């Protein structure tokens, strides 16, 4: 069935695909959206499910798994959407070779600061002591990280530096830019993530 999304829903969907969500291939043309959050962020997962209600059926599940090496138990919530062509189309853009990637035309998808806000709630951090922000991009290539930096500069005049991290890359925002970023997304940040912004 076709998926009619409001602009709010589209922003949340794209922001979370750039962030924590996983688009899983189901058949030739379709995909489903998988959301997982640690127990501390249960309410955030429930918020996403509620906002994107027509994608989901049933209720999120509480799961526990032990790390194979450390044996440390990880508790989390998960929900998977129904499988649909609209998500398949997004998967072909964000997973061109089966692995998540930042598309060359990222700028097109950052059409509202709300997209950036969801991406930042998923993968952004603010370091109080240095007054700087980071947006962790995960296991992408340096080229993809540069695409992200260029898109934010062009679209929102946000200047960031690409930093290599243990797992992939991050965008680094110096204090002045961290403030610009916060001003841009503050209106869309949920209360529980206020700690990720300069006070």
C-alpha atoms as an extended CHARMM CRD file, in Angstrom:
* protein
*
       199  EXT
         1         1  UNK       CA              0.0000000000        0.0000000000        0.0000000000  PROA      1               0.0000000000
         2         2  UNK       CA              1.1580000000        3.5300000000       -0.5900000000  PROA      2               0.0000000000
         3         3  UNK       CA              2.4140000000        5.5930000000        2.2760000000  PROA      3               0.0000000000
         4         4  UNK       CA              1.1590000000        9.1400000000        2.7140000000  PROA      4               0.0000000000
         5         5  UNK       CA              3.4670000000       10.9850000000        5.1080000000  PROA      5               0.0000000000
         6         6  UNK       CA              3.1240000000       14.4820000000        6.5150000000  PROA      6               0.0000000000
         7         7  UNK       CA              6.1850000000       16.7320000000        6.3210000000  PROA      7               0.0000000000
         8         8  UNK       CA              6.7230000000       16.1810000000       10.0800000000  PROA      8               0.0000000000
         9         9  UNK       CA              6.7100000000       12.4020000000        9.5680000000  PROA      9               0.0000000000
        10        10  UNK       CA              9.0350000000       12.6100000000        6.5740000000  PROA      10              0.0000000000
        11        11  UNK       CA             11.4890000000       14.7150000000        8.6020000000  PROA      11              0.0000000000
        12        12  UNK       CA             11.4540000000       12.2510000000       11.5170000000  PROA      12              0.0000000000
        13        13  UNK       CA             11.8460000000        9.3010000000        9.1690000000  PROA      13              0.0000000000
        14        14  UNK       CA             14.8250000000       10.7720000000        7.2840000000  PROA      14              0.0000000000
        15        15  UNK       CA             16.4580000000       12.0200000000       10.5000000000  PROA      15              0.0000000000
        16        16  UNK       CA             16.2600000000        8.5990000000       12.1010000000  PROA      16              0.0000000000
        17        17  UNK       CA             17.4670000000        6.7920000000        8.9530000000  PROA      17              0.0000000000
        18        18  UNK       CA             20.5360000000        9.0660000000        9.0480000000  PROA      18              0.0000000000
        19        19  UNK       CA             20.7760000000        8.2960000000       12.7670000000  PROA      19              0.0000000000
        20        20  UNK       CA             20.0360000000        5.0900000000       14.6380000000  PROA      20              0.0000000000
        21        21  UNK       CA             17.4060000000        3.3110000000       12.5780000000  PROA      21              0.0000000000
        22        22  UNK       CA             18.0520000000        0.3930000000       10.2680000000  PROA      22              0.0000000000
        23        23  UNK       CA             16.2570000000       -0.1920000000        6.9570000000  PROA      23              0.0000000000
        24        24  UNK       CA             15.9930000000       -3.9100000000        6.3530000000  PROA      24              0.0000000000
        25        25  UNK       CA             15.4520000000       -5.2460000000        2.8360000000  PROA      25              0.0000000000
        26        26  UNK       CA             12.3300000000       -7.3920000000        2.4850000000  PROA      26              0.0000000000
        27        27  UNK       CA             11.8940000000       -8.7960000000       -1.0090000000  PROA      27              0.0000000000
        28        28  UNK       CA             12.8290000000       -7.0590000000       -4.2490000000  PROA      28              0.0000000000
        29        29  UNK       CA             11.3050000000       -3.6000000000       -3.7940000000  PROA      29              0.0000000000
        30        30  UNK       CA             10.3500000000       -3.3580000000       -0.1310000000  PROA      30              0.0000000000
        31        31  UNK       CA             12.0020000000       -2.6350000000        3.1880000000  PROA      31              0.0000000000
        32        32  UNK       CA             11.0240000000       -2.2630000000        6.8270000000  PROA      32              0.0000000000
        33        33  UNK       CA             12.2300000000        0.2280000000        9.4160000000  PROA      33              0.0000000000
        34        34  UNK       CA             13.7980000000       -1.2160000000       12.5740000000  PROA      34              0.0000000000
        35        35  UNK       CA             14.1000000000        0.9850000000       15.6450000000  PROA      35              0.0000000000
        36        36  UNK       CA             16.1480000000        0.0070000000       18.6970000000  PROA      36              0.0000000000
        37        37  UNK       CA             16.8700000000        2.1000000000       21.8000000000  PROA      37              0.0000000000
        38        38  UNK       CA             18.4770000000        1.2420000000       25.1240000000  PROA      38              0.0000000000
        39        39  UNK       CA             16.1020000000        1.0960000000       28.1120000000  PROA      39              0.0000000000
        40        40  UNK       CA             17.0190000000        4.6550000000       29.1680000000  PROA      40              0.0000000000
        41        41  UNK       CA             15.6070000000        5.9220000000       25.8770000000  PROA      41              0.0000000000
        42        42  UNK       CA             12.4180000000        3.8900000000       25.8620000000  PROA      42              0.0000000000
        43        43  UNK       CA             10.2490000000        7.0210000000       25.6960000000  PROA      43              0.0000000000
        44        44  UNK       CA             12.1750000000        8.2270000000       22.6280000000  PROA      44              0.0000000000
        45        45  UNK       CA             11.4510000000        5.0030000000       20.7360000000  PROA      45              0.0000000000
        46        46  UNK       CA              7.7840000000        5.1940000000       21.7480000000  PROA      46              0.0000000000
        47        47  UNK       CA              7.6890000000        8.8110000000       20.5360000000  PROA      47              0.0000000000
        48        48  UNK       CA              9.0320000000        7.7960000000       17.0990000000  PROA      48              0.0000000000
        49        49  UNK       CA              6.5430000000        4.9380000000       16.8370000000  PROA      49              0.0000000000
        50        50  UNK       CA              3.6790000000        7.2620000000       17.7820000000  PROA      50              0.0000000000
        51        51  UNK       CA              4.8000000000        9.9290000000       15.2830000000  PROA      51              0.0000000000
        52        52  UNK       CA              5.1140000000        7.3400000000       12.4890000000  PROA      52              0.0000000000
        53        53  UNK       CA              2.0470000000        5.3840000000       13.5880000000  PROA      53              0.0000000000
        54        54  UNK       CA              0.8540000000        4.3090000000       10.1410000000  PROA      54              0.0000000000
        55        55  UNK       CA              4.1230000000        2.4310000000        9.5220000000  PROA      55              0.0000000000
        56        56  UNK       CA              3.7690000000        0.2460000000       12.6080000000  PROA      56              0.0000000000
        57        57  UNK       CA              1.4470000000       -2.4020000000       13.9770000000  PROA      57              0.0000000000
        58        58  UNK       CA              1.4600000000       -3.8590000000       17.4670000000  PROA      58              0.0000000000
        59        59  UNK       CA              3.6320000000       -2.6290000000       20.3200000000  PROA      59              0.0000000000
        60        60  UNK       CA              7.4080000000       -2.2690000000       20.7760000000  PROA      60              0.0000000000
        61        61  UNK       CA              9.1440000000       -5.2350000000       22.4310000000  PROA      61              0.0000000000
        62        62  UNK       CA             11.4340000000       -5.1950000000       25.4490000000  PROA      62              0.0000000000
        63        63  UNK       CA             14.5090000000       -7.3950000000       24.8370000000  PROA      63              0.0000000000
        64        64  UNK       CA             17.6170000000       -8.4790000000       26.7100000000  PROA      64              0.0000000000
        65        65  UNK       CA             20.7930000000       -9.8210000000       25.2220000000  PROA      65              0.0000000000
        66        66  UNK       CA             24.1560000000      -10.7420000000       26.6310000000  PROA      66              0.0000000000
        67        67  UNK       CA             27.2450000000       -9.4660000000       24.8430000000  PROA      67              0.0000000000
        68        68  UNK       CA             29.0430000000      -12.5640000000       23.4360000000  PROA      68              0.0000000000
        69        69  UNK       CA             32.4540000000      -11.4710000000       24.7760000000  PROA      69              0.0000000000
        70        70  UNK       CA             31.8900000000       -9.3580000000       27.8870000000  PROA      70              0.0000000000
        71        71  UNK       CA             28.7030000000      -11.2420000000       28.9050000000  PROA      71              0.0000000000
        72        72  UNK       CA             27.3580000000       -7.8570000000       29.9360000000  PROA      72              0.0000000000
        73        73  UNK       CA             23.5660000000       -7.7690000000       29.5770000000  PROA      73              0.0000000000
        74        74  UNK       CA             22.1500000000       -5.1840000000       27.2480000000  PROA      74              0.0000000000
        75        75  UNK       CA             18.4850000000       -4.2400000000       27.7040000000  PROA      75              0.0000000000
        76        76  UNK       CA             16.6810000000       -2.4580000000       24.9200000000  PROA      76              0.0000000000
        77        77  UNK       CA             13.4000000000       -1.7810000000       23.1480000000  PROA      77              0.0000000000
        78        78  UNK       CA             12.7700000000       -2.6690000000       19.5320000000  PROA      78              0.0000000000
        79        79  UNK       CA              9.9840000000       -2.1260000000       17.0380000000  PROA      79              0.0000000000
        80        80  UNK       CA              9.8310000000       -2.9970000000       13.3600000000  PROA      80              0.0000000000
        81        81  UNK       CA              7.5690000000       -1.3600000000       10.8390000000  PROA      81              0.0000000000
        82        82  UNK       CA              5.5190000000       -3.0720000000        8.2090000000  PROA      82              0.0000000000
        83        83  UNK       CA              7.3000000000       -3.7680000000        4.9610000000  PROA      83              0.0000000000
        84        84  UNK       CA              6.5300000000       -1.2830000000        2.1700000000  PROA      84              0.0000000000
        85        85  UNK       CA              7.7690000000        0.0500000000       -1.1970000000  PROA      85              0.0000000000
        86        86  UNK       CA              8.2380000000        3.6240000000        0.1010000000  PROA      86              0.0000000000
        87        87  UNK       CA             10.7800000000        2.3230000000        2.6260000000  PROA      87              0.0000000000
        88        88  UNK       CA             12.3410000000        0.1960000000       -0.1200000000  PROA      88              0.0000000000
        89        89  UNK       CA             12.8640000000        3.3750000000       -2.1630000000  PROA      89              0.0000000000
        90        90  UNK       CA             14.5890000000        5.0430000000        0.8220000000  PROA      90              0.0000000000
        91        91  UNK       CA             16.7280000000        1.9510000000        1.3460000000  PROA      91              0.0000000000
        92        92  UNK       CA             18.0260000000        2.1680000000       -2.2270000000  PROA      92              0.0000000000
        93        93  UNK       CA             19.1360000000        5.7470000000       -1.4960000000  PROA      93              0.0000000000
        94        94  UNK       CA             20.6610000000        5.2350000000        1.9680000000  PROA      94              0.0000000000
        95        95  UNK       CA             21.9060000000        1.6280000000        1.5120000000  PROA      95              0.0000000000
        96        96  UNK       CA             23.0230000000        1.5820000000       -2.1370000000  PROA      96              0.0000000000
        97        97  UNK       CA             25.3100000000       -1.4260000000       -1.6290000000  PROA      97              0.0000000000
        98        98  UNK       CA             23.5690000000       -2.9850000000        1.3610000000  PROA      98              0.0000000000
        99        99  UNK       CA             25.5300000000       -0.9090000000        3.9200000000  PROA      99              0.0000000000
       100       100  UNK       CA             24.3210000000        2.4240000000        5.2630000000  PROA      100             0.0000000000
       101       101  UNK       CA             25.8560000000        5.3370000000        3.3590000000  PROA      101             0.0000000000
       102       102  UNK       CA             25.4720000000        9.1180000000        3.2110000000  PROA      102             0.0000000000
       103       103  UNK       CA             24.0820000000        9.9500000000       -0.2360000000  PROA      103             0.0000000000
       104       104  UNK       CA             25.8170000000       12.4660000000       -2.5270000000  PROA      104             0.0000000000
       105       105  UNK       CA             22.6220000000       14.5610000000       -2.6030000000  PROA      105             0.0000000000
       106       106  UNK       CA             22.2010000000       14.6290000000        1.1940000000  PROA      106             0.0000000000
       107       107  UNK       CA             21.3440000000       18.3250000000        1.0520000000  PROA      107             0.0000000000
       108       108  UNK       CA             18.0180000000       17.4880000000       -0.6130000000  PROA      108             0.0000000000
       109       109  UNK       CA             17.0450000000       15.3950000000        2.4100000000  PROA      109             0.0000000000
       110       110  UNK       CA             17.9450000000       18.0690000000        4.9880000000  PROA      110             0.0000000000
       111       111  UNK       CA             14.9720000000       20.1320000000        3.9370000000  PROA      111             0.0000000000
       112       112  UNK       CA             14.0840000000       21.2240000000        7.4680000000  PROA      112             0.0000000000
       113       113  UNK       CA             16.1270000000       21.7390000000       10.6660000000  PROA      113             0.0000000000
       114       114  UNK       CA             13.7650000000       19.1190000000       12.1150000000  PROA      114             0.0000000000
       115       115  UNK       CA             15.5750000000       16.4000000000       10.1110000000  PROA      115             0.0000000000
       116       116  UNK       CA             18.8370000000       17.5810000000       11.6460000000  PROA      116             0.0000000000
       117       117  UNK       CA             17.2550000000       17.6820000000       15.1260000000  PROA      117             0.0000000000
       118       118  UNK       CA             16.2170000000       14.0090000000       14.9640000000  PROA      118             0.0000000000
       119       119  UNK       CA             19.6210000000       13.0090000000       13.5610000000  PROA      119             0.0000000000
       120       120  UNK       CA             21.2630000000       14.9370000000       16.4090000000  PROA      120             0.0000000000
       121       121  UNK       CA             19.0070000000       13.4020000000       19.0990000000  PROA      121             0.0000000000
       122       122  UNK       CA             20.0510000000       10.0040000000       17.7260000000  PROA      122             0.0000000000
       123       123  UNK       CA             23.7800000000       10.5830000000       17.2630000000  PROA      123             0.0000000000
       124       124  UNK       CA             24.7810000000       14.0230000000       18.5280000000  PROA      124             0.0000000000
       125       125  UNK       CA             26.6510000000       14.9640000000       21.7180000000  PROA      125             0.0000000000
       126       126  UNK       CA             27.4680000000       18.1770000000       23.5020000000  PROA      126             0.0000000000
       127       127  UNK       CA             30.5920000000       18.3840000000       25.6790000000  PROA      127             0.0000000000
       128       128  UNK       CA             29.8700000000       20.9020000000       28.4230000000  PROA      128             0.0000000000
       129       129  UNK       CA             33.4930000000       21.4370000000       29.4110000000  PROA      129             0.0000000000
       130       130  UNK       CA             34.7240000000       22.3300000000       25.9310000000  PROA      130             0.0000000000
       131       131  UNK       CA             31.3540000000       23.7410000000       24.7960000000  PROA      131             0.0000000000
       132       132  UNK       CA             31.5980000000       21.7970000000       21.5230000000  PROA      132             0.0000000000
       133       133  UNK       CA             29.1860000000       19.4930000000       19.7050000000  PROA      133             0.0000000000
       134       134  UNK       CA             29.7620000000       16.2840000000       17.7740000000  PROA      134             0.0000000000
       135       135  UNK       CA             27.5620000000       14.4700000000       15.3050000000  PROA      135             0.0000000000
       136       136  UNK       CA             28.7060000000       10.8600000000       15.1270000000  PROA      136             0.0000000000
       137       137  UNK       CA             28.3370000000        9.4590000000       11.6200000000  PROA      137             0.0000000000
       138       138  UNK       CA             29.3900000000        5.9190000000       12.4180000000  PROA      138             0.0000000000
       139       139  UNK       CA             31.0650000000        3.6090000000        9.9930000000  PROA      139             0.0000000000
       140       140  UNK       CA             31.0040000000        5.7620000000        6.8670000000  PROA      140             0.0000000000
       141       141  UNK       CA             33.8630000000        6.6750000000        4.5430000000  PROA      141             0.0000000000
       142       142  UNK       CA             35.7640000000        9.9580000000        4.8280000000  PROA      142             0.0000000000
       143       143  UNK       CA             34.2150000000       10.9940000000        1.5140000000  PROA      143             0.0000000000
       144       144  UNK       CA             30.7060000000       10.4750000000        2.9560000000  PROA      144             0.0000000000
       145       145  UNK       CA             31.6480000000       12.4430000000        6.0710000000  PROA      145             0.0000000000
       146       146  UNK       CA             32.8320000000       15.2890000000        3.8150000000  PROA      146             0.0000000000
       147       147  UNK       CA             29.4800000000       15.1560000000        1.9610000000  PROA      147             0.0000000000
       148       148  UNK       CA             27.6960000000       15.5700000000        5.3200000000  PROA      148             0.0000000000
       149       149  UNK       CA             29.9150000000       18.5070000000        6.3170000000  PROA      149             0.0000000000
       150       150  UNK       CA             29.4280000000       20.2080000000        2.9230000000  PROA      150             0.0000000000
       151       151  UNK       CA             25.6360000000       19.7030000000        3.0120000000  PROA      151             0.0000000000
       152       152  UNK       CA             25.3550000000       21.3070000000        6.4800000000  PROA      152             0.0000000000
       153       153  UNK       CA             27.5340000000       24.1980000000        5.3840000000  PROA      153             0.0000000000
       154       154  UNK       CA             25.5710000000       24.8240000000        2.2010000000  PROA      154             0.0000000000
       155       155  UNK       CA             22.1120000000       24.3330000000        3.6630000000  PROA      155             0.0000000000
       156       156  UNK       CA             22.4940000000       25.8640000000        7.1360000000  PROA      156             0.0000000000
       157       157  UNK       CA             25.7900000000       27.7390000000        7.0930000000  PROA      157             0.0000000000
       158       158  UNK       CA             27.0800000000       25.3640000000        9.7940000000  PROA      158             0.0000000000
       159       159  UNK       CA             30.8300000000       24.8850000000        9.7040000000  PROA      159             0.0000000000
       160       160  UNK       CA             32.1240000000       21.5500000000       10.9730000000  PROA      160             0.0000000000
       161       161  UNK       CA             35.3510000000       19.5600000000       10.8100000000  PROA      161             0.0000000000
       162       162  UNK       CA             35.5230000000       15.8880000000        9.8950000000  PROA      162             0.0000000000
       163       163  UNK       CA             37.2540000000       13.8670000000       12.6230000000  PROA      163             0.0000000000
       164       164  UNK       CA             38.3280000000       10.2250000000       12.4000000000  PROA      164             0.0000000000
       165       165  UNK       CA             36.9860000000        8.1780000000       15.3280000000  PROA      165             0.0000000000
       166       166  UNK       CA             37.4900000000        4.5840000000       16.4670000000  PROA      166             0.0000000000
       167       167  UNK       CA             34.3700000000        3.6050000000       14.5640000000  PROA      167             0.0000000000
       168       168  UNK       CA             34.2010000000        5.7290000000       11.4280000000  PROA      168             0.0000000000
       169       169  UNK       CA             33.8700000000        9.5090000000       11.4930000000  PROA      169             0.0000000000
       170       170  UNK       CA             32.2350000000       12.4020000000       13.3320000000  PROA      170             0.0000000000
       171       171  UNK       CA             31.5260000000       16.0360000000       12.5630000000  PROA      171             0.0000000000
       172       172  UNK       CA             33.0020000000       18.4250000000       15.1280000000  PROA      172             0.0000000000
       173       173  UNK       CA             31.3880000000       21.8140000000       15.8290000000  PROA      173             0.0000000000
       174       174  UNK       CA             33.5570000000       24.4000000000       17.6130000000  PROA      174             0.0000000000
       175       175  UNK       CA             31.8080000000       26.4640000000       20.3720000000  PROA      175             0.0000000000
       176       176  UNK       CA             30.4780000000       29.2000000000       18.0580000000  PROA      176             0.0000000000
       177       177  UNK       CA             29.1320000000       26.6220000000       15.5750000000  PROA      177             0.0000000000
       178       178  UNK       CA             27.7400000000       24.4490000000       18.3960000000  PROA      178             0.0000000000
       179       179  UNK       CA             25.6550000000       27.4700000000       19.4290000000  PROA      179             0.0000000000
       180       180  UNK       CA             24.4820000000       28.0440000000       15.8550000000  PROA      180             0.0000000000
       181       181  UNK       CA             23.5170000000       24.3760000000       15.6170000000  PROA      181             0.0000000000
       182       182  UNK       CA             21.6200000000       24.5550000000       18.9220000000  PROA      182             0.0000000000
       183       183  UNK       CA             19.7360000000       27.6860000000       17.8480000000  PROA      183             0.0000000000
       184       184  UNK       CA             18.6990000000       25.9220000000       14.6630000000  PROA      184             0.0000000000
       185       185  UNK       CA             17.3590000000       22.7100000000       16.2230000000  PROA      185             0.0000000000
       186       186  UNK       CA             16.3740000000       23.6950000000       19.7950000000  PROA      186             0.0000000000
       187       187  UNK       CA             12.6510000000       24.0450000000       18.9880000000  PROA      187             0.0000000000
       188       188  UNK       CA             12.5130000000       20.3980000000       17.8550000000  PROA      188             0.0000000000
       189       189  UNK       CA             14.6080000000       18.7760000000       20.5920000000  PROA      189             0.0000000000
       190       190  UNK       CA             12.6110000000       16.6660000000       23.0560000000  PROA      190             0.0000000000
       191       191  UNK       CA             13.0060000000       17.5870000000       26.7440000000  PROA      191             0.0000000000
       192       192  UNK       CA             14.9410000000       14.4150000000       27.5480000000  PROA      192             0.0000000000
       193       193  UNK       CA             17.6680000000       15.4730000000       25.0850000000  PROA      193             0.0000000000
       194       194  UNK       CA             18.1170000000       19.0610000000       26.2960000000  PROA      194             0.0000000000
       195       195  UNK       CA             21.4060000000       17.9400000000       27.8620000000  PROA      195             0.0000000000
       196       196  UNK       CA             22.7520000000       17.6070000000       24.3110000000  PROA      196             0.0000000000
       197       197  UNK       CA             22.5050000000       21.3940000000       23.8460000000  PROA      197             0.0000000000
       198       198  UNK       CA             24.4510000000       24.3180000000       25.3670000000  PROA      198             0.0000000000
       199       199  UNK       CA             22.4300000000       25.6560000000       28.2930000000  PROA      199             0.0000000000
